[in-house]
XYZ file of C-alpha atoms in Angstrom:
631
model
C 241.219 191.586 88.005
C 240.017 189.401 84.921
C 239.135 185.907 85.573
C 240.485 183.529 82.831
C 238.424 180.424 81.973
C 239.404 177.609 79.698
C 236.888 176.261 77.479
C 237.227 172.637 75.590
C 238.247 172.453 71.674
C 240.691 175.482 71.869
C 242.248 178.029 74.252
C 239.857 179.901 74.990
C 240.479 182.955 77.358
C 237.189 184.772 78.571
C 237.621 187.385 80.918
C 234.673 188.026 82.663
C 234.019 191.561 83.885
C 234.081 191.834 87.359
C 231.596 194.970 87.921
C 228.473 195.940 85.921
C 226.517 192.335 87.439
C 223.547 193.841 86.398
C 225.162 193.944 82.825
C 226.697 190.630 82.855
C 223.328 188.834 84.023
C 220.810 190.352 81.427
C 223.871 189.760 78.680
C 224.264 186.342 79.897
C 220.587 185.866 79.916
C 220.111 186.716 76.363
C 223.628 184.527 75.994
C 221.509 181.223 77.274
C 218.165 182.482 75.346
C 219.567 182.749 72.009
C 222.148 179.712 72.184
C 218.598 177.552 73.052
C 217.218 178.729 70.125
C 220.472 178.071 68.276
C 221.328 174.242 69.649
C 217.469 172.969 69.254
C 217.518 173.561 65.710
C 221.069 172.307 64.712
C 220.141 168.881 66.875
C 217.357 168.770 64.734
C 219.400 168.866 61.734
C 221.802 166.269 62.118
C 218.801 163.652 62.935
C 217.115 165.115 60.072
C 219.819 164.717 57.807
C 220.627 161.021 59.039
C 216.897 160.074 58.263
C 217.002 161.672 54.743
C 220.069 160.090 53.728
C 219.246 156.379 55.250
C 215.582 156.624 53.601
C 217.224 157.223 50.425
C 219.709 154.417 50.811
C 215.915 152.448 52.014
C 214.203 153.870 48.856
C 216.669 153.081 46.476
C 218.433 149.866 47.448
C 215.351 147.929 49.311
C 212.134 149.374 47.830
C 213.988 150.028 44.204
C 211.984 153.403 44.022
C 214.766 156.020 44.654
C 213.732 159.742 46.195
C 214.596 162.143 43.479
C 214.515 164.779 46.023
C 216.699 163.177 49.135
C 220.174 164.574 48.142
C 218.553 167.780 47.326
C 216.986 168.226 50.573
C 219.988 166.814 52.502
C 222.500 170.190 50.342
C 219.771 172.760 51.304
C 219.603 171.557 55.272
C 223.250 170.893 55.055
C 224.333 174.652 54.555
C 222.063 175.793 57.553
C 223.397 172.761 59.516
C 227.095 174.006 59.004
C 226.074 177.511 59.549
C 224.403 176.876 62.665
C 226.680 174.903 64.235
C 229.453 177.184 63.258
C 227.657 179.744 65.536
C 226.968 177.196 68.230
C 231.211 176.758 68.138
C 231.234 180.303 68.117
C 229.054 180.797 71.210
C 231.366 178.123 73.241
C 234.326 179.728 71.667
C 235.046 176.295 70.121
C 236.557 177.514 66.619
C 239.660 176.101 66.170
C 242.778 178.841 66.784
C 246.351 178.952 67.517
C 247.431 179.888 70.950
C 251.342 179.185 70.843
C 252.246 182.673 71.764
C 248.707 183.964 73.818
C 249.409 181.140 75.944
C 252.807 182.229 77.354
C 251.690 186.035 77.655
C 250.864 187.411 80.738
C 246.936 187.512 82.329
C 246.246 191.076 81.431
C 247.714 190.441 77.539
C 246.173 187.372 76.896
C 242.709 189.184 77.944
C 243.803 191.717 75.540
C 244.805 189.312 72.400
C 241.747 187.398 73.561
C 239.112 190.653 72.710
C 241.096 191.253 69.713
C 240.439 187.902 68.236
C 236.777 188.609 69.072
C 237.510 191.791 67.496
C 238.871 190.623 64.486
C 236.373 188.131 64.199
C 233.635 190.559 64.727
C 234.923 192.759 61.760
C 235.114 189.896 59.324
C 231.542 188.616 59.966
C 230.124 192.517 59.736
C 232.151 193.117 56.496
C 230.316 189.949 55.329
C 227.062 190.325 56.222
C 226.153 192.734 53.239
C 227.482 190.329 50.389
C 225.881 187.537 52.307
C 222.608 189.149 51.885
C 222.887 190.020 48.528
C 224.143 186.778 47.543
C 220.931 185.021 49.443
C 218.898 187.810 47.566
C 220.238 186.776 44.212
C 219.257 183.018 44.983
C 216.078 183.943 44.808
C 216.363 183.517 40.782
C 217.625 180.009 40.617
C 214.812 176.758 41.560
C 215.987 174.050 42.553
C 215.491 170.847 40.040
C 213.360 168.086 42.325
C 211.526 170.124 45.041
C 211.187 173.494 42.773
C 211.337 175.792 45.301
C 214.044 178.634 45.526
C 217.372 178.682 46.259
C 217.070 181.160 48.427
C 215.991 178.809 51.024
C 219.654 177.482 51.261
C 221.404 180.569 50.571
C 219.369 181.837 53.763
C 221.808 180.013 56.092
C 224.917 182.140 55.302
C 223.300 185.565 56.468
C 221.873 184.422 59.017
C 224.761 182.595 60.284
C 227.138 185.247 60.351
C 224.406 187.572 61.347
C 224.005 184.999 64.882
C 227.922 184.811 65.295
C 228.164 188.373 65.334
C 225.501 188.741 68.220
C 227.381 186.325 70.006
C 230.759 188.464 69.277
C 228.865 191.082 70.373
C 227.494 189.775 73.771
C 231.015 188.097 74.837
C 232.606 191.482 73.959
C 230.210 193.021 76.720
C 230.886 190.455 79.325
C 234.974 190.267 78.577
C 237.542 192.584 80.246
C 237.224 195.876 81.661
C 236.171 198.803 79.227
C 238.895 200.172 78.360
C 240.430 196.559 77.459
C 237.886 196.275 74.852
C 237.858 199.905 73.995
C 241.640 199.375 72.955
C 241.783 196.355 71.372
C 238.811 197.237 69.252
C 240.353 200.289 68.549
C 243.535 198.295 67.753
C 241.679 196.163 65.247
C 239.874 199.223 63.276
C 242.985 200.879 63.071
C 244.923 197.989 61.196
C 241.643 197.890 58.717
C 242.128 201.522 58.294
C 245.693 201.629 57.467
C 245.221 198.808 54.924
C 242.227 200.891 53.179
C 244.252 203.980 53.280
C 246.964 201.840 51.688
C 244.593 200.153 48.810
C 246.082 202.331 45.895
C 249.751 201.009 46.890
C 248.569 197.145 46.976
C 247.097 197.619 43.368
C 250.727 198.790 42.347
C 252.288 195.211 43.966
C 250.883 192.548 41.499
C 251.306 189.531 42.888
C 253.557 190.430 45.800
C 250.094 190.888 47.750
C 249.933 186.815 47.798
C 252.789 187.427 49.745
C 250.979 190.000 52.109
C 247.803 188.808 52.198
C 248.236 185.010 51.950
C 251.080 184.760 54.023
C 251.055 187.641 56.180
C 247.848 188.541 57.267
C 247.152 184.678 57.850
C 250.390 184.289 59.865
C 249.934 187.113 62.256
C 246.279 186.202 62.511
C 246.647 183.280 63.796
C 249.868 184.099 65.775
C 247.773 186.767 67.588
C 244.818 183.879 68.484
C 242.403 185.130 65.712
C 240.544 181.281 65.098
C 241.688 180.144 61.949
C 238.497 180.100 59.891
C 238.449 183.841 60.544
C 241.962 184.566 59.944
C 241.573 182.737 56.342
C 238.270 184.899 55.736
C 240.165 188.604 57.004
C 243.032 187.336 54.290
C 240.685 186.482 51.259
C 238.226 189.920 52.273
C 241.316 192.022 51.724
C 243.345 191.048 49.225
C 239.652 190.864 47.352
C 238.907 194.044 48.397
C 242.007 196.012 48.364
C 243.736 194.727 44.875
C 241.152 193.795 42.447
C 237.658 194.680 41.626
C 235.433 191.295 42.434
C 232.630 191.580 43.542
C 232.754 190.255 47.417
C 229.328 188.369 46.797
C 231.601 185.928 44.606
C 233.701 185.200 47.918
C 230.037 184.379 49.372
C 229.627 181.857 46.821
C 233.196 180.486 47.312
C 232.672 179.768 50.816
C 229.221 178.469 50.014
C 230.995 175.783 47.306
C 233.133 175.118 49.671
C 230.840 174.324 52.664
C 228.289 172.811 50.899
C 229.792 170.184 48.716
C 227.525 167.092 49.615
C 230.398 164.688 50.070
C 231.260 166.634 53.329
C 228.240 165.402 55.015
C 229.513 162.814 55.721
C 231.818 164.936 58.246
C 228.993 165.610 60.963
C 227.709 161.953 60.415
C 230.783 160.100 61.640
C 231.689 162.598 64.051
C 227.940 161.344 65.192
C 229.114 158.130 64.211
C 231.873 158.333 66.201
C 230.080 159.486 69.831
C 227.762 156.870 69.671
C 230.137 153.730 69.192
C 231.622 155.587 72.293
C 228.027 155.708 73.774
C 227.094 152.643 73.003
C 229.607 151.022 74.411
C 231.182 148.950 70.665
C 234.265 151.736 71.015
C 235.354 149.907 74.415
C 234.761 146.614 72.938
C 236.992 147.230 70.099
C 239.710 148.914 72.039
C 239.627 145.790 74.664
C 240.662 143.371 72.286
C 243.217 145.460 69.958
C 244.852 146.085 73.696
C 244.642 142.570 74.587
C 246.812 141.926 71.074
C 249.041 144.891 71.225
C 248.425 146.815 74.585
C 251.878 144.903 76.080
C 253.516 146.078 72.648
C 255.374 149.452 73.227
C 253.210 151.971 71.699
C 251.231 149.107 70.281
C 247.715 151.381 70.354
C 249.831 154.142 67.852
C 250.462 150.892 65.531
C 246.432 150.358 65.523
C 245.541 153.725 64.836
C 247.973 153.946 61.642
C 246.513 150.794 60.417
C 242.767 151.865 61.408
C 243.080 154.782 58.855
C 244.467 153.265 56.222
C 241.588 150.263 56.435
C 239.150 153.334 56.677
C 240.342 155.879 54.983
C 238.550 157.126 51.583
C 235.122 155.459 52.995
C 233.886 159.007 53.397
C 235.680 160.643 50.895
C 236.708 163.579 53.411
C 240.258 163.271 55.223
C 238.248 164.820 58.223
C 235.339 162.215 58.228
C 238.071 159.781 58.364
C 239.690 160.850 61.413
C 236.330 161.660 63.089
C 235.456 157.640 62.569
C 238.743 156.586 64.045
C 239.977 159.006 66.734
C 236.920 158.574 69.059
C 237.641 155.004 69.554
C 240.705 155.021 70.305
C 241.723 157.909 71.804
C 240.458 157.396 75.393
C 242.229 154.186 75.899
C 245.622 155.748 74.457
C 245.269 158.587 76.992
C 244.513 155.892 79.728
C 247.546 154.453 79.228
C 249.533 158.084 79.130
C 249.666 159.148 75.652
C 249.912 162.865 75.530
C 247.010 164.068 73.392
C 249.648 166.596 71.478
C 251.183 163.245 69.947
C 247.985 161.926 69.241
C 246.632 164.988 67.521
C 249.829 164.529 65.460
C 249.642 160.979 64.179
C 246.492 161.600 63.423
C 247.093 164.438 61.365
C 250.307 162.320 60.071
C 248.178 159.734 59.539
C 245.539 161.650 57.163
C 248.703 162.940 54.606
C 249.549 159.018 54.588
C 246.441 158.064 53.533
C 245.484 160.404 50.604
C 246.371 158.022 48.241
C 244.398 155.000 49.466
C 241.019 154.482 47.499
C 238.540 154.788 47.064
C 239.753 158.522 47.168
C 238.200 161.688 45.857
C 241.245 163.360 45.292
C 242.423 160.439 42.643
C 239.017 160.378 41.291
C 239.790 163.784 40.788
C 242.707 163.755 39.542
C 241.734 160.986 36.593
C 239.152 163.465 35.635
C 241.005 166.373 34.850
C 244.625 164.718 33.436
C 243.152 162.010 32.090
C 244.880 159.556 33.966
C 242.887 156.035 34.368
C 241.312 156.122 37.423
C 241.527 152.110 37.916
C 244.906 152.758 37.393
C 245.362 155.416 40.366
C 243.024 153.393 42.312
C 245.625 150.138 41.936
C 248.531 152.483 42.342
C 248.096 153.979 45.223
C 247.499 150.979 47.685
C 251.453 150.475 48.086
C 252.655 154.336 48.442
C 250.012 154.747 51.327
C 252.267 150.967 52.573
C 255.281 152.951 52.590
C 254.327 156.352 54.503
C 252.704 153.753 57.603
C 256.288 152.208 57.837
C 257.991 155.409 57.908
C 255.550 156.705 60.857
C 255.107 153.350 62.638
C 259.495 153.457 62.648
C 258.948 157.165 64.640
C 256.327 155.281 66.728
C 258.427 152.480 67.779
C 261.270 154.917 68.394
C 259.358 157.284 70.594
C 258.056 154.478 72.440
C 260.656 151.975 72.548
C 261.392 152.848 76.236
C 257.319 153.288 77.417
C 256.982 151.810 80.967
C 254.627 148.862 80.474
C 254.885 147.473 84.163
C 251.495 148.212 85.146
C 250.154 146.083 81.544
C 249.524 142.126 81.965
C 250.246 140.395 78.623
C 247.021 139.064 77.803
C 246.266 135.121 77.858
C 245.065 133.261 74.320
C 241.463 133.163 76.580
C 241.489 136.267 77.090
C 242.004 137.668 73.522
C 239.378 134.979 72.118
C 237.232 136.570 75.119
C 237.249 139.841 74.025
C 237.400 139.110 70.111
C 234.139 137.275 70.632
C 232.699 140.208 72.222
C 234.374 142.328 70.056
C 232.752 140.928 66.677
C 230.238 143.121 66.139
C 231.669 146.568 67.069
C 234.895 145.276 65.054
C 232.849 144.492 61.909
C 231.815 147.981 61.698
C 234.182 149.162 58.984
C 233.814 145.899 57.061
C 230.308 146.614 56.984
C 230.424 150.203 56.089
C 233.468 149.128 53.359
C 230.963 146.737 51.656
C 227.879 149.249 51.819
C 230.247 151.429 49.391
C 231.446 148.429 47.145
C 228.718 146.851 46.549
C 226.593 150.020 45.884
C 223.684 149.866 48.579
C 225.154 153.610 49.278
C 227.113 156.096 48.521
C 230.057 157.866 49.896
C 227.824 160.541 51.883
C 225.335 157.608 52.731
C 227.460 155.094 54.016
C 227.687 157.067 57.593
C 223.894 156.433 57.953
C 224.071 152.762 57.698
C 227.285 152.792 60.007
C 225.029 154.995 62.599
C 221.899 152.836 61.898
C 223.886 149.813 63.020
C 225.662 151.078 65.851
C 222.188 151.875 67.546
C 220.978 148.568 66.751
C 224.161 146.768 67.872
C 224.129 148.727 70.852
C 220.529 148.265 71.938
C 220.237 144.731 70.944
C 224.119 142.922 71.676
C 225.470 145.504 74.319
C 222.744 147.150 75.628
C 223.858 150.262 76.692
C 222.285 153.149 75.046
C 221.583 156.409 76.794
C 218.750 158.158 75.562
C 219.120 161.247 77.877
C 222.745 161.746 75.985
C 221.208 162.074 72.344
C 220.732 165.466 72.584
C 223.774 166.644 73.493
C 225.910 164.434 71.489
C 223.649 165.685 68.196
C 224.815 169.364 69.485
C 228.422 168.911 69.432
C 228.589 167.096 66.372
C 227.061 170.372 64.718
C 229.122 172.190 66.510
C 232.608 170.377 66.061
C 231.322 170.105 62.241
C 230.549 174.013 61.897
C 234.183 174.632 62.964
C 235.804 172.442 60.398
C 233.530 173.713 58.069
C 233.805 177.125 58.244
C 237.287 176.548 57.712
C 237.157 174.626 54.705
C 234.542 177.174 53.171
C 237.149 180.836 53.967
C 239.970 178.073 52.664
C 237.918 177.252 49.562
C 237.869 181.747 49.200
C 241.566 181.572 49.799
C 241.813 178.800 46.672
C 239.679 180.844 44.364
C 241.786 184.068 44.837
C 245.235 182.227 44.178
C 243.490 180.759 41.260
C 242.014 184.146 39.896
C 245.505 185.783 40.467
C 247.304 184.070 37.259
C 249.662 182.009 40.057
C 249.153 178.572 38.671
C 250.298 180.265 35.195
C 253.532 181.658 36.517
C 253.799 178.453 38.378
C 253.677 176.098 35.580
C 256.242 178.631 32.974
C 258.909 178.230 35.471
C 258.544 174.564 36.637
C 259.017 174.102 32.310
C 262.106 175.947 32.342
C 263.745 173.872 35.401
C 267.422 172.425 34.457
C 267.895 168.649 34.792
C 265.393 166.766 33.926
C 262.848 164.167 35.701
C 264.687 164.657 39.379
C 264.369 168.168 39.684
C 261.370 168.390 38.494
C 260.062 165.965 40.388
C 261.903 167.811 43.573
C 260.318 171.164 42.802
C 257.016 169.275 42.250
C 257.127 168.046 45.817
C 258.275 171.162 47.406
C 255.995 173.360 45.404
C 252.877 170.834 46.648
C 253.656 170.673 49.887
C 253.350 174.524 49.910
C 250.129 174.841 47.985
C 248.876 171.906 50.073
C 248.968 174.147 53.184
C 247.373 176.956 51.181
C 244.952 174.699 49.189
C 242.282 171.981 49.650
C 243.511 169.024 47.262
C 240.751 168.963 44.872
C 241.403 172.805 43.936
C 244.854 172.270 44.009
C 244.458 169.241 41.808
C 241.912 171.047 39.251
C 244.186 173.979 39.128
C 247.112 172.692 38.043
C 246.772 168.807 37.057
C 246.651 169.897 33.745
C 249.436 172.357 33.372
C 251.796 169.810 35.183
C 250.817 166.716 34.183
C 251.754 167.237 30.761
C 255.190 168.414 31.833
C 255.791 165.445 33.890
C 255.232 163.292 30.814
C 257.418 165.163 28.536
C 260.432 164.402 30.820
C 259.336 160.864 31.211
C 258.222 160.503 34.649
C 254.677 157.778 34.344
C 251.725 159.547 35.089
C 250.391 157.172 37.741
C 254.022 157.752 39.784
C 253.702 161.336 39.592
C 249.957 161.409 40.867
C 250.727 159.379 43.933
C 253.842 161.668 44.547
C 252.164 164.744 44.005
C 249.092 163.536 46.103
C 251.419 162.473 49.252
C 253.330 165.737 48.968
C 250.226 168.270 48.914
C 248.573 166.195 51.538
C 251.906 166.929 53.901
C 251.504 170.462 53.042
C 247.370 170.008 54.071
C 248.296 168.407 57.520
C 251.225 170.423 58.267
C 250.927 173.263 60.927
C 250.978 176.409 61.000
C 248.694 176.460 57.713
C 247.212 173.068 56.697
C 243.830 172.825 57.409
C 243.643 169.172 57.851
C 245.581 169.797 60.578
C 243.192 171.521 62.568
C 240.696 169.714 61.096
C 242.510 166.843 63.733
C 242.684 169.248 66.014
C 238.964 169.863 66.807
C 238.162 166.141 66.172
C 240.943 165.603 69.156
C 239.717 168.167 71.110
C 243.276 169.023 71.215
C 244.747 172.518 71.183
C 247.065 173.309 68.139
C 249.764 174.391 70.215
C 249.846 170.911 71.884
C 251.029 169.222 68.707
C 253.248 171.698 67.064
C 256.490 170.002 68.603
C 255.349 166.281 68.106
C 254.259 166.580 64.800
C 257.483 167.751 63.371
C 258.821 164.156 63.531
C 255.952 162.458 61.994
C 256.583 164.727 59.231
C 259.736 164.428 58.646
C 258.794 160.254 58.056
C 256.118 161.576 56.016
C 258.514 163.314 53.808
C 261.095 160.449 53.641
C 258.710 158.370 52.973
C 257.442 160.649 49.813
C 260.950 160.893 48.782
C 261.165 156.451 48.708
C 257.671 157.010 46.765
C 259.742 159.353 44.083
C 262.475 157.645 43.980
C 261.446 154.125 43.378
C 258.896 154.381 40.462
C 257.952 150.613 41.187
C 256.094 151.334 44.037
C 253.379 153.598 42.490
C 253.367 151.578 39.146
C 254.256 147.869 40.231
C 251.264 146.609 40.066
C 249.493 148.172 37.090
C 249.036 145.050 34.007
């Protein structure tokens, strides 16, 4: 029989073969070998990148001589440090997958769907590997600006990462169910890509009915069928690349690359860092002592704090997923203490990233000023209140979820107490304020900001709490790469996805019909919010918001709805669509940052949604909210 383990960050089903031990040991060996050689590295990175970054916020704010070369440096090490720990999530089987239907099969199918999702992994990351090279070998024409050496150097990581997660895919595949398991289900894998290349010349007669196909169905039975969700996005974009145009598949490298490389999502692995080590250091207990000494006899008073802990935090990083990696840590422990389930969690969290899209400083409406030529100052003012309105909405589902929570077993804290624990709380507490002014006042920017946040936290926590575990360092640095290669990979086959909509002449069609719509500002303002909630879940928001800003925007104003009001309602709608399961990345993003498997907040979610969308529909309805406040 096939023993089934369960592995943290995902459901994880690894049938070990129970004959062939001489097999299984030297396979295992070269298991432990390589994943040394992987984990030393990718710890190395994320210190590395933390001293680059701080030195530059050193050089330029305190020694007024800035390093020309810091951010460059941080981009090229950034790529391997993604890559890397995207194998090092591979190796633990951490990538982030769906297992609402493998989990109620039976033990000898769920081995089965379990080597198929290797499988299908296995045959994305080989059909990759030769555009990968090539598109490292053409980096070797470009230098880079400040330290002149080639591109190449960068470009590096993304063969060799998919060449090390295909080893790995490899070596499980050897250790996992008996032979003729993984005989069959690889089997069953090469014969779906077979019958979709034997079908290539009917997909080129479909147009764009293969969105339909590729986008929607490969993805959906993907992910149904446990593929992890990174891969399932990269299987969809290979194909419908592949099978119904003629681009070259090294562009699709070069996708994932943008995607995965942007510099503002460095600041991902540095507060998830961030994040372990006011845990480590003790500030994350501080904190959560003395919000639970002012809420923690409130029924689901600890849900109220985490709403209002995103807003105050959220667009700090720039990156919805940087966000929740700075806030979940600290509270989630005490919130499961005190019998939260972590599905709910995992959900307001997710909730809580759509509800804070608008909040600046924010990427997206820096984005969105750029390309519609909206002012930013005026999206910036704007979109305080809307992000107001979506907390209400999910602090009401809060209250009524919890209105009935047993809180025997909690003593009401005394005045003494809660000055107690403020006073101790003080510097943990001043954390955000800190990091908050770092960005304001320009001593960093959005991808340095984690660095002083970090910096502080290990001074705090040697100096006022003194508790700091050098032995756990290591470790910690390892899964932040590795949590951080999972949402990254992610984000870099989504960013693929993006590009192929955009290429396919969608956003065209899209825009002629919205134009033609009967009945003025309402319905188009209706179909604006149910057409970006569903290119939210298929879209990141800047490429949604570069795509078709400009084609809409226009529109909006020639049936009088303000500019600033549509933004915020177009924002809030495409970020329900990003945090909304089974496709929105965000929401898995919250998923591996809980450490929370998908299935677990598929039913709790739905409610915090459904507040998300009334509260978009409040946002649409009353202009005054978005524009109140504008001179």
């Amino acid at each position: 029989m096939a023993r089934i383990e369960s592995h943290p960050g995902g459901a994880s089903l690894i049938a070990e073969r129970p004959n062939s031990s001489r097999g299984r040991s030297w396979t295992t060996l070269l298991d432990a070998v390589l994943g040394a050689l992987v984990e030393i590295p990718v710890a190395i990175l994320v210190a590395a990148e933390i001293v680059i970054l701080f030195a530059g916020v050193i050089a330029r704010f305190v020694l007024h001589q800035p390093l020309v070369w810091s951010d460059e440096l941080a981009s090229i090490l950034f790529l391997w440090l993604a890559m890397l720990g995207a194998v090092v999530a591979f190796r633990r089987n951490e990538h982030m997958r769906m297992t609402a239907i493998v989990s109620r099969a039976s033990p000898q199918t769920r081995v089965f769907l379990d080597v198929f999702a290797t499988g299908a992994a296995l045959a994305f990351l080989l059909l990759i590997a030769w555009p990968a090279f090539e598109y490292a070998q053409e980096e070797t024409f470009i230098t880079t600006p400040a330290l002149e050496i080639t591109n190449a150097w960068r470009a590096a990581a993304l063969p060799v990462g998919i060449g090390l997660m295909a080893i790995f895919a490899l070596l499980r595949l050897s250790r996992i169910g008996s032979i003729r398991t993984v005989a069959t289900a690889l089997a069953a894998v090469a014969a779906i890509i077979i019958a979709f290349w034997l079908a290539e010349p009917l997909f080129r007669q479909l147009g764009n009915l293969n969105l339909v196909i590729f986008f929607i169905g490969v993805v959906a039975g993907s992910v149904l069928v446990g593929v992890p969700i990174a891969f399932a996005f990269g299987l969809a974009i290979f194909g419908y690349l592949t099978l119904t145009t003629q681009t070259p598949l090294m562009v699709l490298v070069g996708r994932m690359d943008e995607g995965m490389s942007h510099l503002i999502l460095l600041a991902v692995p540095l507060f998830v860092f961030l994040g372990l080590l006011i845990e480590m250091t003790g500030m994350a207990r501080a904190m959560v002592a003395f919000l639970a000494s002012l809420l923690g006899h409130v029924r689901g008073g600890l849900h109220y704090v985490l709403v209002g802990a995103m807003y105050l935090v959220s667009g700090i990083s720039g990156a919805k997923a940087a966000d929740m990696a700075a806030v979940a840590p600290v509270l989630f422990p005490e919130m499961k203490a005190r019998g939260a389930k972590p599905g709910d969690l995992v959900a307001l969290l997710s909730a809580t990233g759509a509800q804070t899209e608008t909040v600046p400083p924010s990427l997206v409406l820096i984005t969105i000023g750029s390309v519609t030529g909206v002012s930013i100052a005026a999206l910036f003012t704007g979109g305080l209140l809307p992000g107001v309105v979506l907390a209400v909405t999910l602090c009401l589902v809060v209250w009524w979820r919890y209105r009935k929570e047993d809180l025997s077993h909690v003593k009401r804290a005394s005045r003494r107490e809660i000055g107690r624990a403020f006073v101790v709380a003080v510097p943990a507490i001043a954390l955000p304020f800190v990091i908050r002014a770092a960005v304001v006042e320009g001593v960093a920017t959005a991808t340095e900001v984690s660095t002083i946040g970090i910096v502080y936290a290990i001074v705090i926590g040697l100096v006022v709490y003194r508790q700091f575990d050098w032995t756990k360092l290591k470790p910690m640095l390892i899964d932040t790469a590795c949590l951080s290669g999972a949402i990254l990979l992610i984000i870099g086959t989504a960013t693929g996805m993006a590009w192929g909509l955009t290429q396919s002449g969608f956003s065209r069609s899209l825009a002629a019909a919205m134009t033609g719509l009967p009945g003025g500002a309402v319905t188009f303002m209706a179909v604006s919010i149910v057409a970006f909630i569903i290119l939210g879940s298929v879209l990141e928001g800047i490429p949604a918001i570069v795509l078709f800003g400009p084609l809409l925007f226009p529109i909006a104003r020639a049936v009088g709805i303000h500019e600033v009001h549509y933004a915020m309602v177009v924002i809030l709608a495409m970020g329900i669509g990003l945090f909304a399961p089974p496709f929105g990345v965000g929401y898995y993003a919250a998923c591996a940052i809980g450490r929370v498997e998908p299935a677990e907040g598929m039913k709790p979610i739905l409610g915090y949604m459904l507040a998300l969308v009334i509260g978009t529909i409040i946002v649409a309805a009353v202009p005054w909210i978005s524009i109140g406040f504008l001179s």
